[in-house]
PDB file of C-alpha atoms in Angstrom:
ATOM      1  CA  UNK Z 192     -21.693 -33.941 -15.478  1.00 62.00           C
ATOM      2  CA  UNK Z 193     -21.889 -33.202 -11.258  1.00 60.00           C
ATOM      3  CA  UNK Z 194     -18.529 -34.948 -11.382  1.00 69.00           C
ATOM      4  CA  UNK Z 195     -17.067 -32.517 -13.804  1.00 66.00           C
ATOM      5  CA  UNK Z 196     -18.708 -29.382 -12.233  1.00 58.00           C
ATOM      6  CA  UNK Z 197     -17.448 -30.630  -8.934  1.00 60.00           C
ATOM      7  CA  UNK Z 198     -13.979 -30.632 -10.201  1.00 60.00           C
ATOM      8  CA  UNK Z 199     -14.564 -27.616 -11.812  1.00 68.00           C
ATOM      9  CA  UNK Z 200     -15.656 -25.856  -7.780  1.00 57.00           C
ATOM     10  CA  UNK Z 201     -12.568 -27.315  -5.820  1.00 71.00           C
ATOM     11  CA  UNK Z 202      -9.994 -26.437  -8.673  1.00 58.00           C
ATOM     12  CA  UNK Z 203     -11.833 -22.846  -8.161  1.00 57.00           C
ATOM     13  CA  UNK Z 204     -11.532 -22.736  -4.605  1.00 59.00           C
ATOM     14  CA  UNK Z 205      -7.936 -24.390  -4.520  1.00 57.00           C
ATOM     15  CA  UNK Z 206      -6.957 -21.365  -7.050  1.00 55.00           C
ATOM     16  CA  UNK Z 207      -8.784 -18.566  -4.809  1.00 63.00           C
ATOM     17  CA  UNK Z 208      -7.102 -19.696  -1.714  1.00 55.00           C
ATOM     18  CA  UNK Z 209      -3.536 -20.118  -3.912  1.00 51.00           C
ATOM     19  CA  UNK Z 210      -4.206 -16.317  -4.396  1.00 49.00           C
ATOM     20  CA  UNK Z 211      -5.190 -15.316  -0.976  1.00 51.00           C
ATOM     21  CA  UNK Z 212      -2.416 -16.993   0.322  1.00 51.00           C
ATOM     22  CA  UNK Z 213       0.108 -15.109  -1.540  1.00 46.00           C
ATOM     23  CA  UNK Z 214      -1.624 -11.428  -1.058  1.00 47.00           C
ATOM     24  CA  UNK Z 215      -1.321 -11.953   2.830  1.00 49.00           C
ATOM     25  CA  UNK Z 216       2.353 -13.473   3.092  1.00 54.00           C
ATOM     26  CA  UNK Z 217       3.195 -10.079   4.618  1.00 73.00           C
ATOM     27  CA  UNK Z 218      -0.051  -8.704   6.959  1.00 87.00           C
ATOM     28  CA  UNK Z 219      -1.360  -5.636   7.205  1.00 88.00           C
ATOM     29  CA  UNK Z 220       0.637  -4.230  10.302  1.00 88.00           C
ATOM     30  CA  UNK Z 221       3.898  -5.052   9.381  1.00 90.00           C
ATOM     31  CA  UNK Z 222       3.113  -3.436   5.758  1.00 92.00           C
ATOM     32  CA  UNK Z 223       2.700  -0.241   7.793  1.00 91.00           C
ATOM     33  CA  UNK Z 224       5.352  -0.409  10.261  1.00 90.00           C
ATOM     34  CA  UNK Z 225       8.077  -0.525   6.842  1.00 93.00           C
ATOM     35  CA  UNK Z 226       6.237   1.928   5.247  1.00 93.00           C
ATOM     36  CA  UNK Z 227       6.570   4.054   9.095  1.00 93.00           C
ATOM     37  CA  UNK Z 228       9.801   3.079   9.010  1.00 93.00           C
ATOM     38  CA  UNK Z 229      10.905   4.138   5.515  1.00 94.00           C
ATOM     39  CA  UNK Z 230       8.919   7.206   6.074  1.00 95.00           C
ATOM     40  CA  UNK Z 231      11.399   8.364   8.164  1.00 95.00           C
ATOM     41  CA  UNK Z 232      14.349   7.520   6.594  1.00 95.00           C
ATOM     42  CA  UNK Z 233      13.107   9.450   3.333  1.00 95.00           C
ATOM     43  CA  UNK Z 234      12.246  13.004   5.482  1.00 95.00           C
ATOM     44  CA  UNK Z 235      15.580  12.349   6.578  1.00 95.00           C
ATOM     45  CA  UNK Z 236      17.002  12.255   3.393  1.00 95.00           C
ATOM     46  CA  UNK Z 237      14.772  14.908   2.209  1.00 95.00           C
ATOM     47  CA  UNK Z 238      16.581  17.089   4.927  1.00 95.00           C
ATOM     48  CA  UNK Z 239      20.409  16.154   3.723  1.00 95.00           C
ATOM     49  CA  UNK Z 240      19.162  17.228  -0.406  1.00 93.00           C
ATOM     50  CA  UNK Z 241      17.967  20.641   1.462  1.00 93.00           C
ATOM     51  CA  UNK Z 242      21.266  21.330   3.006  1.00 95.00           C
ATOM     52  CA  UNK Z 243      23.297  21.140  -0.456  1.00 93.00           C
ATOM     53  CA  UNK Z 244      24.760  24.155  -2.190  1.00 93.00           C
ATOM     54  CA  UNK Z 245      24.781  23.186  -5.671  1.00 94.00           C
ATOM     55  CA  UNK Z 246      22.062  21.719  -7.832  1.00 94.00           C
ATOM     56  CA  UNK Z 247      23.704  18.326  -8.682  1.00 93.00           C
ATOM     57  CA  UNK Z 248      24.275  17.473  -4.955  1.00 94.00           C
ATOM     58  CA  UNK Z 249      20.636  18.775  -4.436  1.00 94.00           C
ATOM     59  CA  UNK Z 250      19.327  16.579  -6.982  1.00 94.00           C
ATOM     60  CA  UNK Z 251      21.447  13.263  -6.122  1.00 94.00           C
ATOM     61  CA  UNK Z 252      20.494  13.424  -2.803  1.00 94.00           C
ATOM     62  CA  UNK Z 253      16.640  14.130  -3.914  1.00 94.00           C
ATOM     63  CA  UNK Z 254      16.951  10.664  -6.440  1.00 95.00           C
ATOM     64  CA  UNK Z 255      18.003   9.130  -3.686  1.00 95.00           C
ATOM     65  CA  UNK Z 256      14.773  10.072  -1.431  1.00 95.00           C
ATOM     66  CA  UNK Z 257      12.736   9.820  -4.521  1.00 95.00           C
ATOM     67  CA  UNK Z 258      13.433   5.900  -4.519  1.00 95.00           C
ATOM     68  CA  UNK Z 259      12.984   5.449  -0.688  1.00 95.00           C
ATOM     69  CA  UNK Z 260       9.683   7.488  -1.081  1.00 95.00           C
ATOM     70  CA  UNK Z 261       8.946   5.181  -3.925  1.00 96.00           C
ATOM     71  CA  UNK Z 262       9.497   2.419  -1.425  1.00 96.00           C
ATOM     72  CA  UNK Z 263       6.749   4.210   0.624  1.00 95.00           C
ATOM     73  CA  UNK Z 264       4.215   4.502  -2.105  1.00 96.00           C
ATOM     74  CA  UNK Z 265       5.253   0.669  -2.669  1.00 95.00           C
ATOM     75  CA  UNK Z 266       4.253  -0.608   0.518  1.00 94.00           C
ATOM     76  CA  UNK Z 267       1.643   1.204   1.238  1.00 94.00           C
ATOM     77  CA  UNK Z 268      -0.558   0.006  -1.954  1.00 95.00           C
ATOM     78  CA  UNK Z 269       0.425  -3.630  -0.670  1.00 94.00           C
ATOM     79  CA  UNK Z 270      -0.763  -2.738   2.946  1.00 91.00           C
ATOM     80  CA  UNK Z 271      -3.931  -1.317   0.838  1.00 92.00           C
ATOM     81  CA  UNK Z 272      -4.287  -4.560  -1.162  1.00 92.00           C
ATOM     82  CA  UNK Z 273      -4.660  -6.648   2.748  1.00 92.00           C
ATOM     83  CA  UNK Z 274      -6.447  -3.354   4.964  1.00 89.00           C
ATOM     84  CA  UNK Z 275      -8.560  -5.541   7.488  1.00 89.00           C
ATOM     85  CA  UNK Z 276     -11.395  -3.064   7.309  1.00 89.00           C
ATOM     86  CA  UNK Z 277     -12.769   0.457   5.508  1.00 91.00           C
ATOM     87  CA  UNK Z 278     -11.265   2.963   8.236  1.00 89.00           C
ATOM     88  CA  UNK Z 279      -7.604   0.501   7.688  1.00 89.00           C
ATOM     89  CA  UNK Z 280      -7.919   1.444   3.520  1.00 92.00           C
ATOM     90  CA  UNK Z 281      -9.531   5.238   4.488  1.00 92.00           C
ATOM     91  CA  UNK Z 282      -6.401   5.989   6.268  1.00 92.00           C
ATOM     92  CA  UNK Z 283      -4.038   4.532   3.657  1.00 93.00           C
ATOM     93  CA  UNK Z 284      -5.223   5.750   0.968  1.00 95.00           C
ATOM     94  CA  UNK Z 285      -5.251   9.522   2.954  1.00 93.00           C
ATOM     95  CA  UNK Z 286      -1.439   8.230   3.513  1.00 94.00           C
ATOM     96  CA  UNK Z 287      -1.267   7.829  -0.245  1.00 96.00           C
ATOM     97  CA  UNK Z 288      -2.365  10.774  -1.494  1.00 96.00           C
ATOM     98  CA  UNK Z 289       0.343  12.398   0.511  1.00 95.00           C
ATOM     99  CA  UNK Z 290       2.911   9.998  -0.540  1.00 96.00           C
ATOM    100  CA  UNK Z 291       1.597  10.369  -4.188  1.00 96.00           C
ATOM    101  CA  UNK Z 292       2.236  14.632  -3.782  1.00 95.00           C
ATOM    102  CA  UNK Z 293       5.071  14.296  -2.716  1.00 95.00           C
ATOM    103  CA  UNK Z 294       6.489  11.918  -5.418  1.00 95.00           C
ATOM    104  CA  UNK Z 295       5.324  14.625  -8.088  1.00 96.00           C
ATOM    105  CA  UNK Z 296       7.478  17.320  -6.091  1.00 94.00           C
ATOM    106  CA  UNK Z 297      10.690  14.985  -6.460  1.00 94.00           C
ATOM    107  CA  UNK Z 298      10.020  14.494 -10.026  1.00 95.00           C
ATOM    108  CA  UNK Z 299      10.051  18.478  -9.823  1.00 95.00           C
ATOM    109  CA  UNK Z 300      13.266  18.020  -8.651  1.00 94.00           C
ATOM    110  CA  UNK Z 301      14.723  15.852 -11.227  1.00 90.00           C
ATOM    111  CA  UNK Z 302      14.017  18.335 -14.279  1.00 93.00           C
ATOM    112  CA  UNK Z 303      14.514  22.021 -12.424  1.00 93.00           C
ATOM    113  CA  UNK Z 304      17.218  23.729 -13.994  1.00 94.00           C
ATOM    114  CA  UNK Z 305      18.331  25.955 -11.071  1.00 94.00           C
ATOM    115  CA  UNK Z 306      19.151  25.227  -7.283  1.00 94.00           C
ATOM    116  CA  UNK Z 307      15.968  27.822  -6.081  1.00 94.00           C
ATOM    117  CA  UNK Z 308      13.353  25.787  -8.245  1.00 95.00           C
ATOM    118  CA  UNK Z 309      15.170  22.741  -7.049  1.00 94.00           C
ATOM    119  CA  UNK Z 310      15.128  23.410  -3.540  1.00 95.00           C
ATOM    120  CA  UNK Z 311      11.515  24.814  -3.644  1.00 95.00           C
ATOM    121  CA  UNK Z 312       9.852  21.694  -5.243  1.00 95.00           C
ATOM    122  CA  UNK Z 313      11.975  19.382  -2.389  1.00 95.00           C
ATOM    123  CA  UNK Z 314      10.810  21.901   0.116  1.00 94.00           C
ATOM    124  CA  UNK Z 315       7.051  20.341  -1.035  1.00 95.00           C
ATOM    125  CA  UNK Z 316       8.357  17.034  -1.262  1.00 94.00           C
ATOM    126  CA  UNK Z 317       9.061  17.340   2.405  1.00 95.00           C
ATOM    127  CA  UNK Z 318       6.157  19.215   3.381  1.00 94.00           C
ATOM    128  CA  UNK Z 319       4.102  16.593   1.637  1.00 95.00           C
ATOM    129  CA  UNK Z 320       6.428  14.105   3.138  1.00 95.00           C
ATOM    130  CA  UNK Z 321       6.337  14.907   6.403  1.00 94.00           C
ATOM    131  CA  UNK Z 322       2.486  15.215   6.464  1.00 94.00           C
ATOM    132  CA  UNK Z 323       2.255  11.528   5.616  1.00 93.00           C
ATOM    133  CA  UNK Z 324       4.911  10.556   8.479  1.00 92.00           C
ATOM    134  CA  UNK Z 325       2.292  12.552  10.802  1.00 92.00           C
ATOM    135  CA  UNK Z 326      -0.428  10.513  10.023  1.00 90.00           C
ATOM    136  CA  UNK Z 327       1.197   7.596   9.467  1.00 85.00           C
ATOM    137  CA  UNK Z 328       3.235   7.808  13.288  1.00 80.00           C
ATOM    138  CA  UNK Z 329       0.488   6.956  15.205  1.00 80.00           C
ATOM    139  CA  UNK Z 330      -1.423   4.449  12.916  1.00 74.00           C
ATOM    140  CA  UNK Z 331       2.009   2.207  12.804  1.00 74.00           C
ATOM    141  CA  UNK Z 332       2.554  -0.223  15.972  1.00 62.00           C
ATOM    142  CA  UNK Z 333       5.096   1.349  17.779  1.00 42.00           C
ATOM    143  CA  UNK Z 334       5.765  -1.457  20.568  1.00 27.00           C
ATOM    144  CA  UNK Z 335       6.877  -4.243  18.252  1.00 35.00           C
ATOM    145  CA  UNK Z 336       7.176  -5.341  14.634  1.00 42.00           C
ATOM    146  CA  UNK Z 337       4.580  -8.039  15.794  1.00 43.00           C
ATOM    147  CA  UNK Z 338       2.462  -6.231  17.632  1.00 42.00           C
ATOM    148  CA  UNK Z 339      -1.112  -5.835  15.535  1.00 45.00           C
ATOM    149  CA  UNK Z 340      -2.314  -2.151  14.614  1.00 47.00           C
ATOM    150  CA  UNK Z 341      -5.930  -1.617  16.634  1.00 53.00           C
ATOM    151  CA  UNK Z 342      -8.607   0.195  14.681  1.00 51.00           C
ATOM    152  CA  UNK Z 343     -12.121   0.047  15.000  1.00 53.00           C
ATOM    153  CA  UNK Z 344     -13.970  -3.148  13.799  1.00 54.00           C
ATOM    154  CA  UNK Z 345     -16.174  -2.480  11.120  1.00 56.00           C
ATOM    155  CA  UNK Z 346     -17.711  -5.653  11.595  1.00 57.00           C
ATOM    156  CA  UNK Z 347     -19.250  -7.958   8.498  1.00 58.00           C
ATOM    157  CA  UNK Z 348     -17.960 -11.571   7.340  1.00 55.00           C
ATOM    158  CA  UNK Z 349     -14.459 -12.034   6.312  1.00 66.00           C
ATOM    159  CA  UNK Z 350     -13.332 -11.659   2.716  1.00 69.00           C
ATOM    160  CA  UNK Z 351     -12.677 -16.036   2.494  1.00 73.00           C
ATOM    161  CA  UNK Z 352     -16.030 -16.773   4.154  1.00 72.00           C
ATOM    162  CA  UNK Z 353     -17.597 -14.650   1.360  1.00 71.00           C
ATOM    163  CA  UNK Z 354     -15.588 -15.561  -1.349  1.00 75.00           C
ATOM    164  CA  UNK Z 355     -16.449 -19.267  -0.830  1.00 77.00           C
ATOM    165  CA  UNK Z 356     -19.884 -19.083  -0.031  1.00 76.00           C
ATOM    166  CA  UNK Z 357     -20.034 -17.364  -3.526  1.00 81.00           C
ATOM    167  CA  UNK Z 358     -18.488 -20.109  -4.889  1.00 80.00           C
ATOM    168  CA  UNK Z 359     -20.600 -22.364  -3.470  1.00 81.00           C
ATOM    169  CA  UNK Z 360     -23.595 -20.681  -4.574  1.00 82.00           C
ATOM    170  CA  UNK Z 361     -22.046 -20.522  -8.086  1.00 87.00           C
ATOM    171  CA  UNK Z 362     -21.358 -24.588  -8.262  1.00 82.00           C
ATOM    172  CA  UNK Z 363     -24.924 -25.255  -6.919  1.00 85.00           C
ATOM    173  CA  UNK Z 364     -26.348 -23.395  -9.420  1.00 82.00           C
ATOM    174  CA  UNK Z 365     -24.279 -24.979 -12.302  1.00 81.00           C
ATOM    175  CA  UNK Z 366     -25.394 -28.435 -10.973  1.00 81.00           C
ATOM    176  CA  UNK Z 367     -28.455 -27.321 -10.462  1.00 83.00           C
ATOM    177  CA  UNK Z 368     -28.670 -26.052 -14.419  1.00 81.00           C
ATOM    178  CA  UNK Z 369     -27.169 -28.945 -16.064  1.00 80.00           C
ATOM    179  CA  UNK Z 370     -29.948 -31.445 -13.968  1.00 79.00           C
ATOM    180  CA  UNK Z 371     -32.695 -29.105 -14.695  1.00 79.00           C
ATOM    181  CA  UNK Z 372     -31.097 -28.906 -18.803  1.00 69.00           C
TER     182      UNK Z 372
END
């Protein structure tokens, strides 16, 4: 019976760290530096869409911002899923709700049946847009892919030390049981 809820504790922990491995095979920082980087490029493209004179140009060039701001959205929930600390998942999920806006605006876009409602709901895709490149400027390490984004340390244990001293606890107590049973 210990044998068997042994087992049962390292194929637990073996899974757990299968699954943390595979959440941080991109970290935090460089999450944030694509989604800085992408930022940019979709304002950008939010600014050719505003300079078009008919609606179909205006709305190709807003499906093709729509997908790099989707691109955003994308890696900023994965840099969400890894945030080192609470003010790290505050600040993206501020980032988000910007990102999140602006998305609606560009599906404003898609379905607007004139080049003044068009331009009007890319004009808040941009706005929106642009707010989350402000934020998100200064938060993103500048210097160097590599270098690591500095935020204030929250302090408490790390997320594996806690995860496997729950485990722990759990197998001891399922020993502990089926002696006691």
């Amino acid at each position: 019976m210990v044998r068997k809820a042994l087992a049962i504790g390292i194929l637990a922990v073996l899974l757990q760290a299968l699954a943390l491995s595979s959440t941080f095979a991109q970290d935090f920082s460089s999450l944030v530096s694509q989604a800085n980087t992408a930022n940019k490029t979709w304002v950008g493209q939010i600014d050719q869409g505003l300079q078009a004179t008919d609606l179909a140009t205006l709305q190709a060039d807003a499906a093709t911002a729509m997908a790099t701001g989707q691109r955003v959205q994308s890696l900023l929930q994965s840099a969400l899923a890894v945030a080192p600390d609470d003010a790290s998942r505050s600040r993206v999920e501020g980032l988000l709700n910007h990102v999140n806006a602006a998305l609606q605006s560009a599906q404003q876009v898609s379905s607007a049946k004139d080049l003044d409602t068009a331009r009007s709901a890319l004009n808040a895709e941009r706005g929106e847009a642009q707010e989350a490149l402000n934020e998100l400027a200064p938060f993103a390490p500048q210097a160097a892919p590599a270098a690591a984004t500095t935020l204030p340390q929250t302090g408490g244990a790390p997320v594996l030390l806690v995860a496997l001293a729950g485990l722990a606890l759990t197998v001891t107590g399922l020993v502990t049981r089926r002696h006691l049973a």
